[in-house]
């Protein structure tokens, strides 16, 4: 059985799971970097004197005279996510290699760790704990925009693609910086405020951690284990797909083993899930509400969800309604991948399975390709056919 299904998406972020795959890695080695912003002002009114943004890049940046570029911005998911999340066979091994859709000989990939995530400044690594500024998604995308424009010299990207939280950031990016990207691709997200189950579980997560007396208002020496594991259990429920779980662990012994293995893995690496970092990350979507400004998006956007995603339930038809009725006509495309034995979706965490949506990505890139290139390739194909 694949380690990824044994340990689940929560554990996918564990260094343990990452180390296991170094031997099977086929994609090009990323280069790390850090961009330091002084006096970063948050929407809350708070300021951080030194905000460090860590990022990884793959490929070589090419900027055209008109400012367009071959840059592709990849935005990761919440809390347990960071730039490392993409560096596995399911994602990088399916997209980044020569001839693949995001061939790094052609594109320059920029993969930042958002504020509060990975190696970027966070409640834990700044030592500010629960006194870290209250950051929201709006702050995260503004900081990433500064990273691209001020540090990397990118004024225009070929594509912004994000998964889960990164998907939500992609909708916001299209509204906040409408001229910035040729194409947008949000995966496993909805362009509306977070309500119903998706808000309930986030509140439960934060409540469980803060309700553990060992949390000590954020000043714990070791993780508040009771609250934190309870919270991670709620998260785990939201990540998994019902059909996938029943398919992969059809018996009572099977699902018991899955439970034991998952929580053994989480407990052995509990420090990786820092309580303060988690609280902040899950609360960063508190004010997320891109719905009213969907009409401001100016470029083609393809949104992909899966029908078994408990965080983004297709029954609400939010995605189709946004694309059909709230975006400018003809710009958006909503794809909800059905759940069956061919797609083999795995709930919310399907987003990392690039094989599910790489054809959609290829088509989006083709549709938004610079005109001159398009004309040349059409002509080329015609003469080839003659
Ligand atoms: C950013 O700051 C960190 C330490 O605070 C330092 O190690 C790093 O070199 C700085 N990066 C740049 C590009 O100045
Ligand atoms: C969550 O974010 C909101 C909006 O920024 C803020 O008012 C609230 O205090 C935050 N809650 C927690 C638990 O940090
Ligand atoms: C899917 O596969 C399972 C087991 O492999 C099988 O029992 C089930 O009937 C299949 N479902 C469909 C819709 O083909
Ligand atoms: C933990 C993890 O990501 N495992 C993956 C390592 O690579 C193999 C080979 O492609 C995958 O099958 C695993 O899922």
Coordinates of C-alpha atoms and ligand atoms in Angstrom, one line a residue:
X1 CA 0.0 0.0 0.0
X2 CA 1.2 3.5 -0.8
X3 CA 2.6 5.4 2.2
X4 CA 0.5 8.4 1.2
X5 CA -2.7 6.4 1.7
X6 CA -1.5 5.0 5.0
X7 CA -0.5 8.3 6.5
X8 CA -3.2 10.4 4.8
X9 CA -2.9 14.0 3.7
X10 CA -2.3 15.3 7.2
X11 CA 0.8 13.2 7.4
X12 CA 1.8 14.0 3.8
X13 CA 3.4 17.1 5.2
X14 CA 5.5 15.1 7.6
X15 CA 9.3 15.2 7.1
X16 CA 9.1 11.4 7.5
X17 CA 6.9 10.9 4.4
X18 CA 9.0 13.4 2.5
X19 CA 12.2 11.6 3.2
X20 CA 10.8 8.3 1.9
X21 CA 10.4 9.7 -1.5
X22 CA 13.8 11.2 -2.1
X23 CA 14.8 8.1 -4.0
X24 CA 11.8 8.2 -6.4
X25 CA 12.2 11.8 -7.2
X26 CA 12.3 12.6 -10.9
X27 CA 11.7 16.4 -11.2
X28 CA 14.4 19.1 -11.2
X29 CA 15.9 20.3 -8.0
X30 CA 14.4 23.6 -6.7
X31 CA 16.5 26.5 -5.6
X32 CA 15.6 28.1 -2.3
X33 CA 15.5 31.8 -1.5
X34 CA 14.3 34.2 1.2
X35 CA 12.8 37.7 0.7
X36 CA 12.8 40.0 3.7
X37 CA 10.1 42.7 4.0
X38 CA 10.7 45.3 6.6
X39 CA 7.7 46.8 8.4
X40 CA 5.0 44.7 6.7
X41 CA 1.6 46.1 7.6
X42 CA -1.2 43.7 8.1
X43 CA -4.9 44.5 7.4
X44 CA -5.5 44.2 11.1
X45 CA -3.3 47.4 11.6
X46 CA -0.5 45.4 13.1
X47 CA 3.1 45.6 11.8
X48 CA 5.8 43.0 11.7
X49 CA 9.3 44.6 11.6
X50 CA 11.0 41.7 9.7
X51 CA 8.8 39.5 7.6
X52 CA 10.8 36.7 6.0
X53 CA 9.2 35.0 3.0
X54 CA 10.8 31.7 2.0
X55 CA 10.3 30.4 -1.5
X56 CA 11.6 27.8 -4.0
X57 CA 12.0 28.2 -7.7
X58 CA 12.6 25.8 -10.6
X59 CA 13.6 26.8 -14.1
X60 CA 14.9 30.1 -15.6
X61 CA 12.9 33.3 -15.7
X62 CA 12.3 34.9 -19.1
X63 CA 10.8 38.3 -19.2
X64 CA 9.6 39.7 -22.6
X65 CA 9.8 43.3 -23.7
X66 CA 6.1 43.8 -23.0
X67 CA 6.6 42.6 -19.4
X68 CA 5.0 39.2 -19.9
X69 CA 7.0 36.2 -18.6
X70 CA 7.2 32.5 -18.3
X71 CA 6.6 32.6 -14.6
X72 CA 4.1 30.3 -13.0
X73 CA 3.1 31.0 -9.4
X74 CA 2.1 27.9 -7.4
X75 CA 0.2 28.4 -4.1
X76 CA 0.0 25.7 -1.5
X77 CA -2.7 24.7 1.0
X78 CA -3.3 25.7 4.7
X79 CA -1.4 24.9 7.8
X80 CA 0.1 21.5 7.0
X81 CA 0.9 22.8 3.6
X82 CA 4.0 24.7 2.3
X83 CA 6.1 24.8 -0.8
X84 CA 7.3 21.2 -0.1
X85 CA 3.7 20.0 -0.6
X86 CA 4.1 20.1 -4.4
X87 CA 7.4 18.2 -4.5
X88 CA 6.2 14.7 -4.8
X89 CA 5.5 12.3 -7.7
X90 CA 1.8 12.9 -7.7
X91 CA 2.3 16.6 -8.4
X92 CA 5.9 17.5 -9.5
X93 CA 6.5 14.1 -11.1
X94 CA 3.3 14.6 -13.2
X95 CA 3.8 18.2 -14.2
X96 CA 7.4 19.4 -14.0
X97 CA 9.4 17.0 -16.2
X98 CA 10.5 17.6 -19.8
X99 CA 7.4 17.3 -22.1
X100 CA 5.0 17.6 -19.2
X101 CA 2.5 20.4 -18.8
X102 CA 4.6 22.7 -16.6
X103 CA 7.9 21.6 -18.2
X104 CA 10.5 23.5 -16.2
X105 CA 12.7 23.9 -19.2
X106 CA 9.9 26.1 -20.5
X107 CA 8.4 27.7 -17.4
X108 CA 9.9 29.4 -14.3
X109 CA 8.0 28.0 -11.3
X110 CA 7.8 30.2 -8.1
X111 CA 6.6 28.3 -5.0
X112 CA 6.4 30.6 -1.9
X113 CA 5.7 29.5 1.6
X114 CA 2.9 31.8 2.6
X115 CA 3.0 33.9 5.8
X116 CA 2.7 31.7 8.8
X117 CA 3.6 28.6 6.8
X118 CA 6.7 26.4 6.2
X119 CA 10.0 28.4 6.6
X120 CA 8.3 31.9 6.3
X121 CA 7.7 34.0 9.4
X122 CA 5.2 32.3 11.6
X123 CA 3.9 32.5 15.2
X124 CA 6.4 29.7 16.1
X125 CA 9.6 30.6 14.3
X126 CA 9.4 34.3 15.2
X127 CA 9.0 33.4 18.9
X128 CA 5.9 35.7 19.0
X129 CA 3.6 32.7 19.5
X130 CA 0.0 34.0 20.1
X131 CA 1.2 37.6 19.8
X132 CA 2.0 37.2 16.1
X133 CA -0.1 39.6 14.0
X134 CA -3.5 38.3 13.0
X135 CA -2.9 37.6 9.4
X136 CA -5.6 36.9 6.8
X137 CA -5.6 35.7 3.2
X138 CA -5.5 39.3 2.0
X139 CA -2.1 39.8 3.8
X140 CA -0.7 36.5 2.4
X141 CA -1.5 37.4 -1.2
X142 CA -0.1 40.9 -0.8
X143 CA 3.1 39.6 0.6
X144 CA 3.5 37.1 -2.3
X145 CA 2.7 39.9 -4.8
X146 CA 5.6 41.9 -3.2
X147 CA 7.9 38.8 -3.5
X148 CA 7.2 38.5 -7.2
X149 CA 7.2 42.2 -8.2
X150 CA 9.9 43.7 -5.8
X151 CA 12.2 40.7 -5.4
X152 CA 11.9 38.5 -8.4
X153 CA 11.2 41.3 -11.0
X154 CA 8.0 39.6 -12.2
X155 CA 5.3 42.0 -13.3
X156 CA 3.2 39.4 -15.1
X157 CA 2.8 35.7 -14.8
X158 CA 1.8 33.1 -17.3
X159 CA -0.3 31.2 -14.7
X160 CA -1.3 31.3 -11.1
X161 CA -2.3 27.9 -9.8
X162 CA -3.3 27.1 -6.3
X163 CA -4.6 24.2 -4.3
X164 CA -7.0 24.3 -1.3
X165 CA -6.1 27.6 0.4
X166 CA -3.9 28.3 -2.6
X167 CA -7.1 27.9 -4.7
X168 CA -8.9 30.5 -2.6
X169 CA -5.8 32.7 -3.0
X170 CA -6.0 32.3 -6.8
X171 CA -9.6 33.7 -6.9
X172 CA -8.5 36.6 -4.8
X173 CA -5.4 37.1 -6.9
X174 CA -7.5 37.4 -10.1
X175 CA -9.6 40.1 -8.4
X176 CA -6.8 42.0 -6.6
X177 CA -4.3 42.0 -9.5
X178 CA -6.6 41.5 -12.6
X179 CA -3.8 42.3 -15.1
X180 CA -1.1 40.2 -13.5
X181 CA -1.7 36.7 -14.9
X182 CA -2.6 35.3 -18.3
X183 CA -4.5 32.4 -16.7
X184 CA -5.8 31.3 -13.3
X185 CA -6.4 27.8 -12.0
X186 CA -7.9 27.3 -8.5
X187 CA -8.1 23.7 -7.4
X188 CA -10.3 22.3 -4.6
X189 CA -11.8 25.7 -3.5
X190 CA -14.9 27.7 -3.7
X191 CA -15.1 31.5 -4.4
X192 CA -17.5 32.3 -1.5
X193 CA -17.2 33.0 2.2
X194 CA -16.6 30.0 4.3
X195 CA -19.8 28.8 5.9
X196 CA -21.5 25.5 6.9
X197 CA -19.3 22.5 7.6
X198 CA -16.2 24.3 6.3
X199 CA -16.6 27.0 8.9
X200 CA -17.8 24.8 11.7
X201 CA -14.8 22.5 11.6
X202 CA -12.4 25.5 11.5
X203 CA -14.0 26.9 14.6
X204 CA -13.9 23.5 16.2
X205 CA -10.2 23.1 15.4
X206 CA -9.3 26.4 17.0
X207 CA -11.7 25.9 19.9
X208 CA -10.2 22.4 20.7
X209 CA -6.6 23.7 20.7
X210 CA -7.4 26.8 22.7
X211 CA -9.6 24.9 25.1
X212 CA -6.7 22.6 26.1
X213 CA -5.3 24.0 29.4
X214 CA -1.9 23.0 28.2
X215 CA -2.1 25.6 25.4
X216 CA -1.3 28.3 28.1
X217 CA -2.5 31.2 25.9
X218 CA 0.1 30.1 23.3
X219 CA 3.1 30.0 25.7
X220 CA 3.3 26.2 26.0
X221 CA 6.7 24.4 26.1
X222 CA 5.4 21.2 24.6
X223 CA 2.4 20.9 22.3
X224 CA -1.1 20.9 23.9
X225 CA -1.4 17.3 22.8
X226 CA -5.0 16.6 23.8
X227 CA -6.5 19.6 22.0
X228 CA -4.2 19.4 19.1
X229 CA -4.7 15.8 18.3
X230 CA -8.5 16.3 18.7
X231 CA -8.3 19.2 16.2
X232 CA -6.2 17.2 13.8
X233 CA -8.8 14.4 14.0
X234 CA -11.5 16.8 12.9
X235 CA -9.2 17.9 10.0
X236 CA -8.6 14.4 9.0
X237 CA -12.4 13.7 8.7
X238 CA -12.7 16.8 6.4
X239 CA -9.8 15.7 4.2
X240 CA -10.9 12.1 3.4
X241 CA -13.4 11.1 0.8
X242 CA -16.1 8.6 1.9
X243 CA -15.9 6.5 -1.3
X244 CA -12.1 6.4 -1.2
X245 CA -12.0 5.3 2.4
X246 CA -14.6 2.6 1.8
X247 CA -12.7 1.5 -1.3
X248 CA -9.2 1.5 0.2
X249 CA -10.2 0.1 3.7
X250 CA -13.4 -1.9 3.1
X251 CA -13.4 -3.8 6.3
X252 CA -13.6 -2.8 10.0
X253 CA -10.1 -4.2 10.6
X254 CA -8.9 -2.1 7.6
X255 CA -10.2 1.2 8.8
X256 CA -9.0 0.5 12.4
X257 CA -5.5 -0.1 11.0
X258 CA -5.8 3.2 9.0
X259 CA -6.8 5.0 12.2
X260 CA -3.9 3.5 14.2
X261 CA -1.3 4.2 11.5
X262 CA -2.5 7.8 10.9
X263 CA -2.5 8.8 14.6
X264 CA 0.7 6.9 15.4
X265 CA 2.2 9.0 12.6
X266 CA 0.7 12.3 13.8
X267 CA 1.7 11.6 17.4
X268 CA 5.3 10.7 16.5
X269 CA 5.6 14.0 14.6
X270 CA 3.3 16.2 16.7
X271 CA 5.8 19.0 17.0
X272 CA 5.5 19.5 13.2
X273 CA 1.9 20.6 13.8
X274 CA 2.7 23.6 16.0
X275 CA -0.5 24.6 17.8
X276 CA -0.1 28.3 17.4
X277 CA 0.8 28.0 13.7
X278 CA -2.2 25.8 13.2
X279 CA -4.6 28.2 14.9
X280 CA -3.4 31.2 12.9
X281 CA -3.4 29.3 9.6
X282 CA -7.0 28.0 10.0
X283 CA -8.2 31.4 11.2
X284 CA -6.6 33.2 8.2
X285 CA -9.7 32.3 6.1
X286 CA -12.0 34.1 8.6
X287 CA -12.6 37.1 6.3
X288 CA -12.3 35.2 3.0
X289 CA -15.2 36.4 0.7
X290 CA -14.3 36.9 -2.9
X291 CA -17.8 36.5 -4.3
X292 CA -18.8 40.1 -4.7
X293 CA -15.7 40.9 -6.9
X294 CA -15.8 37.9 -9.2
X295 CA -16.9 40.2 -12.0
X296 CA -13.5 42.0 -11.8
X297 CA -11.6 38.9 -12.9
X298 CA -10.3 39.6 -16.5
X299 CA -8.6 36.5 -17.6
X300 CA -9.6 32.9 -18.3
X301 CA -10.0 30.8 -15.2
X302 CA -10.5 27.1 -14.9
X303 CA -11.7 25.9 -11.5
X304 CA -11.5 22.2 -10.6
X305 CA -13.1 20.5 -7.6
X306 CA -13.9 16.9 -6.9
X307 CA -17.4 15.7 -6.1
X308 CA -16.3 14.0 -2.8
X309 CA -14.7 17.1 -1.2
X310 CA -16.3 17.7 2.2
X311 CA -14.8 21.1 2.5
X312 CA -16.2 22.3 -0.9
X313 CA -19.5 20.3 -1.3
X314 CA -20.7 20.2 -4.9
X315 CA -24.3 20.0 -3.7
X316 CA -24.3 23.8 -3.0
X317 CA -23.5 24.5 -6.8
X318 CA -21.4 27.5 -5.7
X319 CA -18.7 26.9 -8.3
X320 CA -21.1 26.7 -11.2
X321 CA -23.1 29.6 -10.0
X322 CA -19.9 31.7 -9.7
X323 CA -18.7 30.9 -13.2
X324 CA -22.1 31.1 -14.9
X325 CA -23.6 34.1 -13.2
X326 CA -21.0 36.1 -11.3
X327 CA -17.9 36.1 -13.6
X328 CA -17.8 37.9 -16.9
X329 CA -19.3 35.7 -19.6
X330 CA -17.0 33.2 -21.3
X331 CA -14.0 33.7 -18.9
X332 CA -14.6 30.9 -16.4
X333 CA -14.9 27.2 -16.6
X334 CA -16.1 25.0 -13.7
X335 CA -15.1 21.4 -13.6
X336 CA -16.4 19.0 -10.8
X337 CA -14.6 15.7 -11.2
X338 CA -17.0 12.8 -10.4
X339 CA -16.3 10.1 -8.0
X340 CA -15.8 6.7 -9.5
X341 CA -13.4 3.8 -10.1
X342 CA -11.8 5.6 -13.0
X343 CA -11.1 9.0 -11.4
X344 CA -10.2 7.4 -8.0
X345 CA -10.6 10.7 -6.3
X346 CA -9.7 10.8 -2.6
X347 CA -11.8 13.6 -1.1
X348 CA -10.4 17.1 -0.4
X349 CA -6.8 15.9 -0.8
X350 CA -7.4 14.9 -4.4
X351 CA -6.0 18.4 -5.2
X352 CA -2.4 17.0 -5.1
X353 CA -3.3 14.3 -7.7
X354 CA -2.3 16.4 -10.8
X355 CA -3.2 13.5 -13.1
X356 CA -6.9 14.3 -12.4
X357 CA -6.8 17.8 -13.9
X358 CA -3.6 18.2 -16.0
X359 CA -5.5 18.0 -19.2
X360 CA -7.6 20.9 -18.0
X361 CA -4.4 22.8 -17.3
X362 CA -3.0 22.0 -20.7
X363 CA -6.1 23.3 -22.4
X364 CA -6.1 26.5 -20.3
X365 CA -2.5 27.2 -21.1
X366 CA -3.2 26.5 -24.8
X367 CA -6.2 28.9 -24.8
X368 CA -4.2 31.7 -23.2
X369 CA -1.0 31.2 -25.2
X370 CA 0.6 34.4 -26.6
X371 CA -1.0 35.0 -30.0
X372 CA 2.1 34.9 -32.1
X373 CA 3.0 31.5 -30.8
X374 CA -0.5 30.3 -31.3
X375 CA -0.5 31.4 -35.0
X376 CA 2.8 29.8 -35.6
X377 CA 1.8 26.5 -34.1
X378 CA -1.5 26.4 -36.0
X379 CA 0.3 27.1 -39.2
X380 CA 2.9 24.4 -38.3
X381 CA 0.3 21.9 -37.7
X382 CA -1.5 22.6 -40.9
X383 CA 1.5 22.3 -43.1
X384 CA 2.4 19.1 -41.2
X385 CA -1.0 17.7 -42.0
X386 CA -0.8 18.6 -45.7
Ligands
LIG1 C1 16.7 37.5 5.2 O1 17.0 37.4 6.6 C2 17.6 36.2 7.0 C3 17.8 36.2 8.5 O2 17.0 37.1 9.2 C4 18.9 36.1 6.4 O3 19.5 34.8 6.7 C5 18.8 36.2 4.9 O4 20.0 36.1 4.2 C6 18.0 37.4 4.5 N1 17.8 37.4 3.0 C7 18.0 38.4 2.2 C8 17.8 38.2 0.7 O5 18.4 39.4 2.6
LIG2 C1 -9.7 35.3 13.6 O1 -9.6 36.4 12.7 C2 -10.5 37.4 13.0 C3 -10.5 38.4 11.8 O2 -9.2 38.8 11.6 C4 -10.2 38.0 14.3 O3 -11.1 39.0 14.6 C5 -10.2 36.9 15.4 O4 -9.8 37.4 16.6 C6 -9.3 35.7 15.0 N1 -9.5 34.6 15.9 C7 -8.5 34.0 16.4 C8 -8.8 32.8 17.3 O5 -7.3 34.3 16.2
LIG3 C1 -15.5 0.0 -7.8 O1 -14.6 -1.0 -7.3 C2 -15.1 -1.8 -6.3 C3 -14.0 -2.7 -5.8 O2 -12.8 -2.7 -6.6 C4 -16.3 -2.5 -6.7 O3 -16.8 -3.3 -5.6 C5 -17.3 -1.5 -7.1 O4 -18.5 -2.2 -7.6 C6 -16.8 -0.6 -8.2 N1 -17.8 0.4 -8.5 C7 -18.1 0.8 -9.7 C8 -19.1 1.9 -9.7 O5 -17.6 0.3 -10.7
LIG4 C1 4.7 9.5 0.9 C2 4.7 9.6 -0.6 O1 4.5 10.7 -1.1 N1 4.8 8.5 -1.3 C3 4.9 8.4 -2.7 C4 6.3 8.2 -3.2 O2 6.4 8.0 -4.6 C5 5.7 6.9 -5.0 C6 6.1 6.5 -6.4 O3 5.7 7.5 -7.3 C7 4.3 7.1 -4.7 O4 3.5 6.0 -5.2 C8 4.0 7.3 -3.3 O5 2.7 7.6 -3.1

